[in-house]
XYZ file of C-alpha atoms in Angstrom:
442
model
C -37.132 -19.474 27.785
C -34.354 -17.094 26.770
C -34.496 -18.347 22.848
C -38.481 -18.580 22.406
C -38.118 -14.842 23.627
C -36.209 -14.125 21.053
C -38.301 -16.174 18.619
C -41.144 -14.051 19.963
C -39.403 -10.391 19.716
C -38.306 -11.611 15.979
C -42.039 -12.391 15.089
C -42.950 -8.892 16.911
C -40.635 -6.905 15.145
C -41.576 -8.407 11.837
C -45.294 -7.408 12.447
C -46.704 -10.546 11.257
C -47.301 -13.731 13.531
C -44.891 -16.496 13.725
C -45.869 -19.365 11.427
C -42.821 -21.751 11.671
C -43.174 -25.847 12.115
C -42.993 -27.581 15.164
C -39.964 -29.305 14.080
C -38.092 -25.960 12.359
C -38.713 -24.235 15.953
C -37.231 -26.692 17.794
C -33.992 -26.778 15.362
C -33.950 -22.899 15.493
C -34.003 -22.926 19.519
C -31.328 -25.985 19.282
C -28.760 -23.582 17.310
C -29.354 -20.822 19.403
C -28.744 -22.968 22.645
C -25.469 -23.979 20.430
C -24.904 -20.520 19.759
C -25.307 -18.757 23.112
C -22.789 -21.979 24.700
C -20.078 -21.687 22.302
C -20.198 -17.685 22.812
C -20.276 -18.170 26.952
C -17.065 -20.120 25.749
C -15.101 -18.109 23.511
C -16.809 -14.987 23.686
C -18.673 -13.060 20.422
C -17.377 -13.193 17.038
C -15.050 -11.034 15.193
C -15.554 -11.546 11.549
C -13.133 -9.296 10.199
C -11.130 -10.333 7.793
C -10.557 -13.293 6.357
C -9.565 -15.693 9.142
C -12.000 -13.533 11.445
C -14.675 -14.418 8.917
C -14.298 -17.863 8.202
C -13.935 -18.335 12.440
C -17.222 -17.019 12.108
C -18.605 -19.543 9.983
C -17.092 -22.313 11.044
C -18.814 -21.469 14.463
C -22.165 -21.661 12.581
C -21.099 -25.113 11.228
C -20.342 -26.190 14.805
C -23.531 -25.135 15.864
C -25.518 -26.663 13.297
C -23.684 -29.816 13.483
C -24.647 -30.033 17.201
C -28.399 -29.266 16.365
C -28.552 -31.622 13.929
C -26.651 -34.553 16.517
C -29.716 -33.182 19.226
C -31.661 -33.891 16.937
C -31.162 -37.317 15.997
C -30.890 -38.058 19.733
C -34.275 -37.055 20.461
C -35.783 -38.719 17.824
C -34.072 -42.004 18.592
C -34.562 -41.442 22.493
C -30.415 -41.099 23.088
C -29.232 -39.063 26.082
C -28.480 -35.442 24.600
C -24.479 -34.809 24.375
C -23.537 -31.379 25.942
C -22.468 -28.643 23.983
C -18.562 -28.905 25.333
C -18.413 -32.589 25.099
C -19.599 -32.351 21.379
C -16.752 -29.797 20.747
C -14.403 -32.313 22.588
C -15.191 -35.573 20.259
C -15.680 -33.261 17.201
C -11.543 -32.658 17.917
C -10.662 -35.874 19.105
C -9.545 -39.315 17.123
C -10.267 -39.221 13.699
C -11.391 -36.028 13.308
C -7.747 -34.418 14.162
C -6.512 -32.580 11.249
C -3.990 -35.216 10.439
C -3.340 -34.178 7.100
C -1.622 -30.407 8.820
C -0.271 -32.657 11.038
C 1.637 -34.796 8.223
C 2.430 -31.802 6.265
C 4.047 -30.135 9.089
C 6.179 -33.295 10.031
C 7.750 -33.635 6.452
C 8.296 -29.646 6.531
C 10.248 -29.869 9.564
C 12.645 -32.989 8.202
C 12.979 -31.346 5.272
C 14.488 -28.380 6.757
C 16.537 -29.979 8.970
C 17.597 -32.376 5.677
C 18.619 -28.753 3.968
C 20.634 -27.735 6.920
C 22.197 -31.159 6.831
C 22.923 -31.010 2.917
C 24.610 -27.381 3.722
C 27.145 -28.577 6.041
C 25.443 -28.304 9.510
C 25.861 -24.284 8.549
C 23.676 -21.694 8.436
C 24.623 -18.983 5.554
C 24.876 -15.309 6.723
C 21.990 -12.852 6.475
C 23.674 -11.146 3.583
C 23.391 -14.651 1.520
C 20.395 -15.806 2.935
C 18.442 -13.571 5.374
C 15.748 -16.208 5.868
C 18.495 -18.127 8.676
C 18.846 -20.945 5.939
C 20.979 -23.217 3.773
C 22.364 -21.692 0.326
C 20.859 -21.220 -2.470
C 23.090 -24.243 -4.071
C 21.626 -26.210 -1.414
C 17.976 -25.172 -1.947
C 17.952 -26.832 -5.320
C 19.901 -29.466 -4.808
C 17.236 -30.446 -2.564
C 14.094 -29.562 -5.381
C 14.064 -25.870 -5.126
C 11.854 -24.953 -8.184
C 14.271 -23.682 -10.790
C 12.636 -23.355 -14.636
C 15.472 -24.062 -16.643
C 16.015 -27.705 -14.364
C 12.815 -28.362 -14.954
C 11.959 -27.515 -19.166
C 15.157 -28.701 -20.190
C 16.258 -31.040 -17.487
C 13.298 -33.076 -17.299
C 12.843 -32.703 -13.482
C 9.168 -31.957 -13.059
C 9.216 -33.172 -9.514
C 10.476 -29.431 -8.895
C 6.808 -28.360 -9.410
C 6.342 -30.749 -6.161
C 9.416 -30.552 -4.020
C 8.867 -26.935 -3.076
C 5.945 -26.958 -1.426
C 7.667 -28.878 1.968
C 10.838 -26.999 1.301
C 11.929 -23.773 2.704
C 14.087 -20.966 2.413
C 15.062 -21.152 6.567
C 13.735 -21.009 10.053
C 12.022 -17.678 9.502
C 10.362 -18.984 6.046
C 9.685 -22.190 7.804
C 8.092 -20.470 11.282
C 6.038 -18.140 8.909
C 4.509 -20.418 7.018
C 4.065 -23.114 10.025
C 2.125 -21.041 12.391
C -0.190 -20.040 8.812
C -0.513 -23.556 8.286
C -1.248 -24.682 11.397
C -4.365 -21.899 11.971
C -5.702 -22.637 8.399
C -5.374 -25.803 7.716
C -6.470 -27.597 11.068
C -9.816 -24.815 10.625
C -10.062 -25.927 6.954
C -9.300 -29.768 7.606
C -11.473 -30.263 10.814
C -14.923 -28.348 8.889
C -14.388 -30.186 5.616
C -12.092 -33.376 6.081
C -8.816 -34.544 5.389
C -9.298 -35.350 1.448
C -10.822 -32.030 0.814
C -7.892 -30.169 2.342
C -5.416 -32.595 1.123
C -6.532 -31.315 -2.940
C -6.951 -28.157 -2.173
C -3.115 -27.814 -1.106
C -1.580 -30.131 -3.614
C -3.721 -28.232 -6.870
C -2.688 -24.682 -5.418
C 0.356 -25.617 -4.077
C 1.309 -26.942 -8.009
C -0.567 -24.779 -9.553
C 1.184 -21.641 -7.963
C 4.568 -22.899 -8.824
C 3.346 -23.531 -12.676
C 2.963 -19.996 -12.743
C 6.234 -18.520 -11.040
C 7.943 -21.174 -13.190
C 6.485 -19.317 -16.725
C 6.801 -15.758 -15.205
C 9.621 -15.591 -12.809
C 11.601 -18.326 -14.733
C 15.244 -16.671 -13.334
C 14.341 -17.803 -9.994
C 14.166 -19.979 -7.585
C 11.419 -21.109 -5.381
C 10.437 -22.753 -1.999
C 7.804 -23.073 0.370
C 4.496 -23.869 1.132
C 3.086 -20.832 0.662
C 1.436 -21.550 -2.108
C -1.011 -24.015 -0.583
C -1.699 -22.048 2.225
C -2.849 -19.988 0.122
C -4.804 -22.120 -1.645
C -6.511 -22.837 2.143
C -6.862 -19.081 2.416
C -8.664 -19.140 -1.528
C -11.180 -21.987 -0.478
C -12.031 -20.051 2.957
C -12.895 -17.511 0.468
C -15.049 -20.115 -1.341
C -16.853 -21.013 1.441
C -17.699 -17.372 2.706
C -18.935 -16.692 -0.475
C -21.319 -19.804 -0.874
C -22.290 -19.430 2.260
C -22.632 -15.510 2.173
C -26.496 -14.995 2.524
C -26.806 -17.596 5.324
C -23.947 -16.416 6.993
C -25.268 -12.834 7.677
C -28.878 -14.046 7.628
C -31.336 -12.968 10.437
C -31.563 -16.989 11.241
C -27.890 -16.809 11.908
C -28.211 -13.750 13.715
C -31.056 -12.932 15.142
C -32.074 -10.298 13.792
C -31.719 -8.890 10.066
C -31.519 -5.175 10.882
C -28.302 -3.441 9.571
C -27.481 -6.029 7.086
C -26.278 -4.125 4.190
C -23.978 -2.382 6.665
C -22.749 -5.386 8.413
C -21.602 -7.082 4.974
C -20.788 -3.829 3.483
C -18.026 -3.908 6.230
C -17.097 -6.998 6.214
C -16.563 -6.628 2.124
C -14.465 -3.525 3.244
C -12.056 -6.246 5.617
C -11.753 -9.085 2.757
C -10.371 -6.359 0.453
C -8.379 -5.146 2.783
C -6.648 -8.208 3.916
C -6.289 -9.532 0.194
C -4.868 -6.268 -0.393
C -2.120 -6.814 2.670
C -1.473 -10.088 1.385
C -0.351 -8.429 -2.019
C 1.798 -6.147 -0.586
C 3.575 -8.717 1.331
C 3.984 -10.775 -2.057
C 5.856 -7.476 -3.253
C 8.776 -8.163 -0.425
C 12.151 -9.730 -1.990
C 12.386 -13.405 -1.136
C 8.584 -14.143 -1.569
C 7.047 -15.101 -4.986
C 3.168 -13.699 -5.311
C 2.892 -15.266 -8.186
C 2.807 -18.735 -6.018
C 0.825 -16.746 -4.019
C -1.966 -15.126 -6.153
C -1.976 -18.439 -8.303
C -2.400 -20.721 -4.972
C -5.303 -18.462 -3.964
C -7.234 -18.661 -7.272
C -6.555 -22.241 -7.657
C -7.757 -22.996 -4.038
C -10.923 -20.682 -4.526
C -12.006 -22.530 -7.636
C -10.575 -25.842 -6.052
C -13.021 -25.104 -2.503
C -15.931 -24.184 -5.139
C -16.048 -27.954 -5.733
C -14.783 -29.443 -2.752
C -15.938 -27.602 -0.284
C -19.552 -28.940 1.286
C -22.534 -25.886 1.796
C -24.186 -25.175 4.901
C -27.271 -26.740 4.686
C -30.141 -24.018 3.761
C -32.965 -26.036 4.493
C -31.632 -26.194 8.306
C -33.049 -22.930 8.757
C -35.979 -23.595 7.063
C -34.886 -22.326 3.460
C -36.563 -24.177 0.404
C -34.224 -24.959 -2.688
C -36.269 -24.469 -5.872
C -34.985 -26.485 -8.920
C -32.876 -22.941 -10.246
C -30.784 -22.573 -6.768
C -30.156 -26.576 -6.958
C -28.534 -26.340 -11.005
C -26.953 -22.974 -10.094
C -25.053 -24.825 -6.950
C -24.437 -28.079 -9.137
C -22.976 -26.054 -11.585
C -20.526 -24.175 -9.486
C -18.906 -26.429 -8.108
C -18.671 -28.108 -11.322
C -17.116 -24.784 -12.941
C -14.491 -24.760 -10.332
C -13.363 -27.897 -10.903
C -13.084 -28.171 -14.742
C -11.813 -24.520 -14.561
C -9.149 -25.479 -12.514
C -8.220 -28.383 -14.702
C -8.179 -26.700 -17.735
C -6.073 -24.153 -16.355
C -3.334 -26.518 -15.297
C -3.464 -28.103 -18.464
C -2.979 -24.945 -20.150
C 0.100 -23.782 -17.872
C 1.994 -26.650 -18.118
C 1.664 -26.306 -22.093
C 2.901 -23.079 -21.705
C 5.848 -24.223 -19.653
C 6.780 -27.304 -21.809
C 7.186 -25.058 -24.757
C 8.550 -21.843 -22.826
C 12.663 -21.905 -23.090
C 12.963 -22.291 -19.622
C 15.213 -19.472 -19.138
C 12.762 -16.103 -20.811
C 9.593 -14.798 -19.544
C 7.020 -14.308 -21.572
C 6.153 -11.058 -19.952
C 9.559 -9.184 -18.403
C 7.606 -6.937 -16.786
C 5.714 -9.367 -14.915
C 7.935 -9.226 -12.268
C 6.959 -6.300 -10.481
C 3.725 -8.095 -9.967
C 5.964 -10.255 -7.148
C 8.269 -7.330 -6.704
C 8.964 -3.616 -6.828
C 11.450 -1.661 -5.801
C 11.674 0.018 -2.500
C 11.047 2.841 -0.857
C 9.498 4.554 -3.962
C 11.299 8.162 -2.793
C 14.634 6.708 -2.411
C 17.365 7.720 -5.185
C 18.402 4.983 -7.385
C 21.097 3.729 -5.587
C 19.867 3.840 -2.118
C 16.377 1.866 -2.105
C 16.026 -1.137 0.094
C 15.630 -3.658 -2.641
C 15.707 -3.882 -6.325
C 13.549 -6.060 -8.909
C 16.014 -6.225 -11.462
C 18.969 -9.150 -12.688
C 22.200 -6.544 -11.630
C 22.975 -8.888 -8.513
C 23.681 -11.328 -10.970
C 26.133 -9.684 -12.780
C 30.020 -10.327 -13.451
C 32.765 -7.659 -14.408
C 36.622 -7.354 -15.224
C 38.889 -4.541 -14.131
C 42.007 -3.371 -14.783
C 44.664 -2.004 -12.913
C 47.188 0.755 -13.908
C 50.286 -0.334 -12.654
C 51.857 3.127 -12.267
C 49.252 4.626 -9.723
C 47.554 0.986 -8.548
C 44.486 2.147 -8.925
C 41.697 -0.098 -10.643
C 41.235 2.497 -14.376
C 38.875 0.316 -16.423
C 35.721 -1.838 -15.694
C 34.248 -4.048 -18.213
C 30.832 -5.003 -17.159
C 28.805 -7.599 -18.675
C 24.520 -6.318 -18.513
C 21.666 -8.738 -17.657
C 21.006 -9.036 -21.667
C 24.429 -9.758 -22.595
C 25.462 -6.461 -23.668
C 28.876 -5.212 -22.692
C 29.878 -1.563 -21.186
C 33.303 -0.214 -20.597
C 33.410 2.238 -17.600
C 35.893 4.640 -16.997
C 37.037 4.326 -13.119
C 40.314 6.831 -13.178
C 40.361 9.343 -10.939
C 38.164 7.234 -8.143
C 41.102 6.090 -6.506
C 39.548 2.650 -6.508
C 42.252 0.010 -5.193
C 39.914 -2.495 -3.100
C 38.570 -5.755 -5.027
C 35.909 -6.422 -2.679
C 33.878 -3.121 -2.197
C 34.337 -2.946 -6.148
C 32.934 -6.627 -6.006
C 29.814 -5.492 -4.043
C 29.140 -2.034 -5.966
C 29.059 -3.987 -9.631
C 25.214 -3.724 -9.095
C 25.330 -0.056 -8.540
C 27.203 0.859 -12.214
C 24.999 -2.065 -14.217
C 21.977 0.163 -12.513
C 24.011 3.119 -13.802
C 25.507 1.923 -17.087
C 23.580 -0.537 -18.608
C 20.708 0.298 -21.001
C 18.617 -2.854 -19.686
C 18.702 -3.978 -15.993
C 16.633 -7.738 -17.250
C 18.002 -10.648 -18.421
């Protein structure tokens, strides 16, 4: 009684009498039975954001999935299946995201593999802040390093990182992602379509930090979560209309607000998701490129909610405009690979093609800090190596010969500092290339 009431006060608001089918009725008061169950459940929607958004749809999937099982039962004369025992087998046996479930098992023996490889030791937070192995260790184990992997041959480095972390943080992180996403991702559209969807972004990211950031090195899975995060994307935006459509909910009044607001969210949590990838120790490149690989990736992939559920006709222009979607996002996302990897084969292995790239994944830190007091740098003066001298009369270190990122060689004057310990001079050779040199890049 409740949902032909609002099937009435819909057709009285509209002004015009309600001329829906028999059949189309019934469906409509079958998702709104769904509907009103699943929200006595887990309460209303929040679809901000976008995990808060794609919640939301996959709650419309639910409930259209369930519509369409009542269905079938009634025309074949089956007992109807409650709402919460339909959400129980929909989770159960086969339908378990075992794919996340795989991924997350080979993460976790891989990092306890890296520990292994380092010793049983965990490096100190001024080597590793992360809680990890070394960076020696890292590749050993198929850390993604450019100059391995163009001149050394081993293009299973493109692979490796994706179940490989930096330490237990890294590894927690990208888990508890993982394990939100993916099961959502895996349970709406099956294992095989978010088994691609990681692999492609999860490669495709590291293609790209491997041109860009070739000077360093790389792990995690980041990248294909991200790729998850690019097809949820997909899927919000095939499924935009429907999603904020008056069938969906209920009513149609303050549309252009409602996805005016939600618009606001997405770009505000892409935008968050940027400025994360501008941290030290995390690579947006992996990032950015996993997300636009697993948006084009979910394009194809990714299956629609079904329009004419609700009653909505597909004339021959909305069925080649779908068909060729999803067949953009697939050949685009070929071709794109194809073209990266040519651009990595013949890249050096060791030069960027664009040095200033970099800030794109990082920049320096707080903006108002001087020079030599910011949080972190984006430039190659950690890597640096020096010679001193001593004068024997006063034992004070005199001269410093410093070796730049490009190769270039400065002399620096130290007398009168009063400089006599190795160590601090060790750990302030960043500070005078910052000073001294004329480029801080390698």
């Amino acid at each position: 009684r409740e949902i032909d009431g609002q099937l009435q006060d819909g057709s009285a608001a509209s002004g015009q009498p309600l001329t829906i089918s028999p059949s189309l009725e019934r469906r409509l008061r079958d998702f709104r039975f769904a509907q009103n169950k699943r929200r006595e459940r887990y309460g209303n929607e929040r679809p901000w954001g976008i995990l808060g958004l794609y919640d939301h749809l996959l709650g419309v999937r639910i409930d259209v999935e369930w519509s369409e099982d009542a269905a079938w039962r009634r025309e074949h004369r089956e007992p109807y299946l409650s709402w919460a025992d339909f959400e129980d087998t929909r989770n159960s046996g086969f339908n378990r995201p075992w794919f996340t479930y795989f991924i997350l098992v080979v993460c976790t023996g891989v990092l306890i593999a890296s520990i292994g490889v380092n010793g049983w030791q965990i490096e100190p937070m001024s080597v590793n802040p992360m809680i990890g192995p070394s960076a020696e260790t890292l590749i050993k184990m198929g850390a993604k390093q450019t100059t391995l992997i163009v001149d050394g041959g081993q293009w299973y480095r493109l692979f490796s990182p994706m179940v490989l972390h930096a330490g237990l943080i890294h590894y927690l992180l990208n888990m508890l992602a993982l394990w939100f996403i993916g099961s959502a991702v895996e349970q709406a559209h099956g294992y095989l379509a978010a088994a691609i969807i990681f692999v492609i972004s999860a490669v495709g990211g590291n293609i790209l930090s491997a041109i860009f950031l070739p000077e360093y090195i790389s792990v995690g899975a980041s990248g294909g979560i991200f790729g998850l995060i690019g097809a949820c994307l997909a899927d919000i935006t095939i499924n935009w209309k429907l999603l904020f459509s008056k069938e969906v909910n209920k009513s149609d009044a303050g549309t252009r607000l409602r996805n005016f607001k939600v618009l606001l969210w997405l770009i505000f949590d892409i935008l968050i998701n940027c400025l994360i990838g501008l941290t030290p120790f995390v690579d947006n490149f992996t990032h950015l490129g996993g997300m636009v690989y697993g948006f084009l990736c979910g394009l194809s992939a990714i299956e629609r909610l079904p329009q004419d559920f609700f009653g909505k006709a597909h004339d021959s222009c909305s069925r080649i405009r779908n068909y060729a979607v999803r067949f953009f996002g697939l050949i685009l996302s070929v071709v794109l690979i194809m073209i990266s990897t040519a651009l990595l084969v013949e890249s050096d292995g060791g030069t960027s093609p664009c040095s200033n790239c970099r800030y794109v994944s990082c920049v320096p830190f707080p903006f108002w800090a001087p020079e030599d007091s910011k949080w972190w740098y984006c430039d190659d003066c950690d890597r640096v190596k020096g010679d001193v001298t001593k004068d024997d009369a006063t034992g004070y270190y005199d001269v410093l010969t410093l070796t730049c990122p490009n190769g270039e060689v400065e002399t620096i004057d130290l007398s009168g500092q009063d400089i006599e310990d190795s160590d601090w001079l060790r750990n302030q050779l960043p500070t005078f290339c910052r000073q001294n040199c004329a480029s801080l890049f390698a």
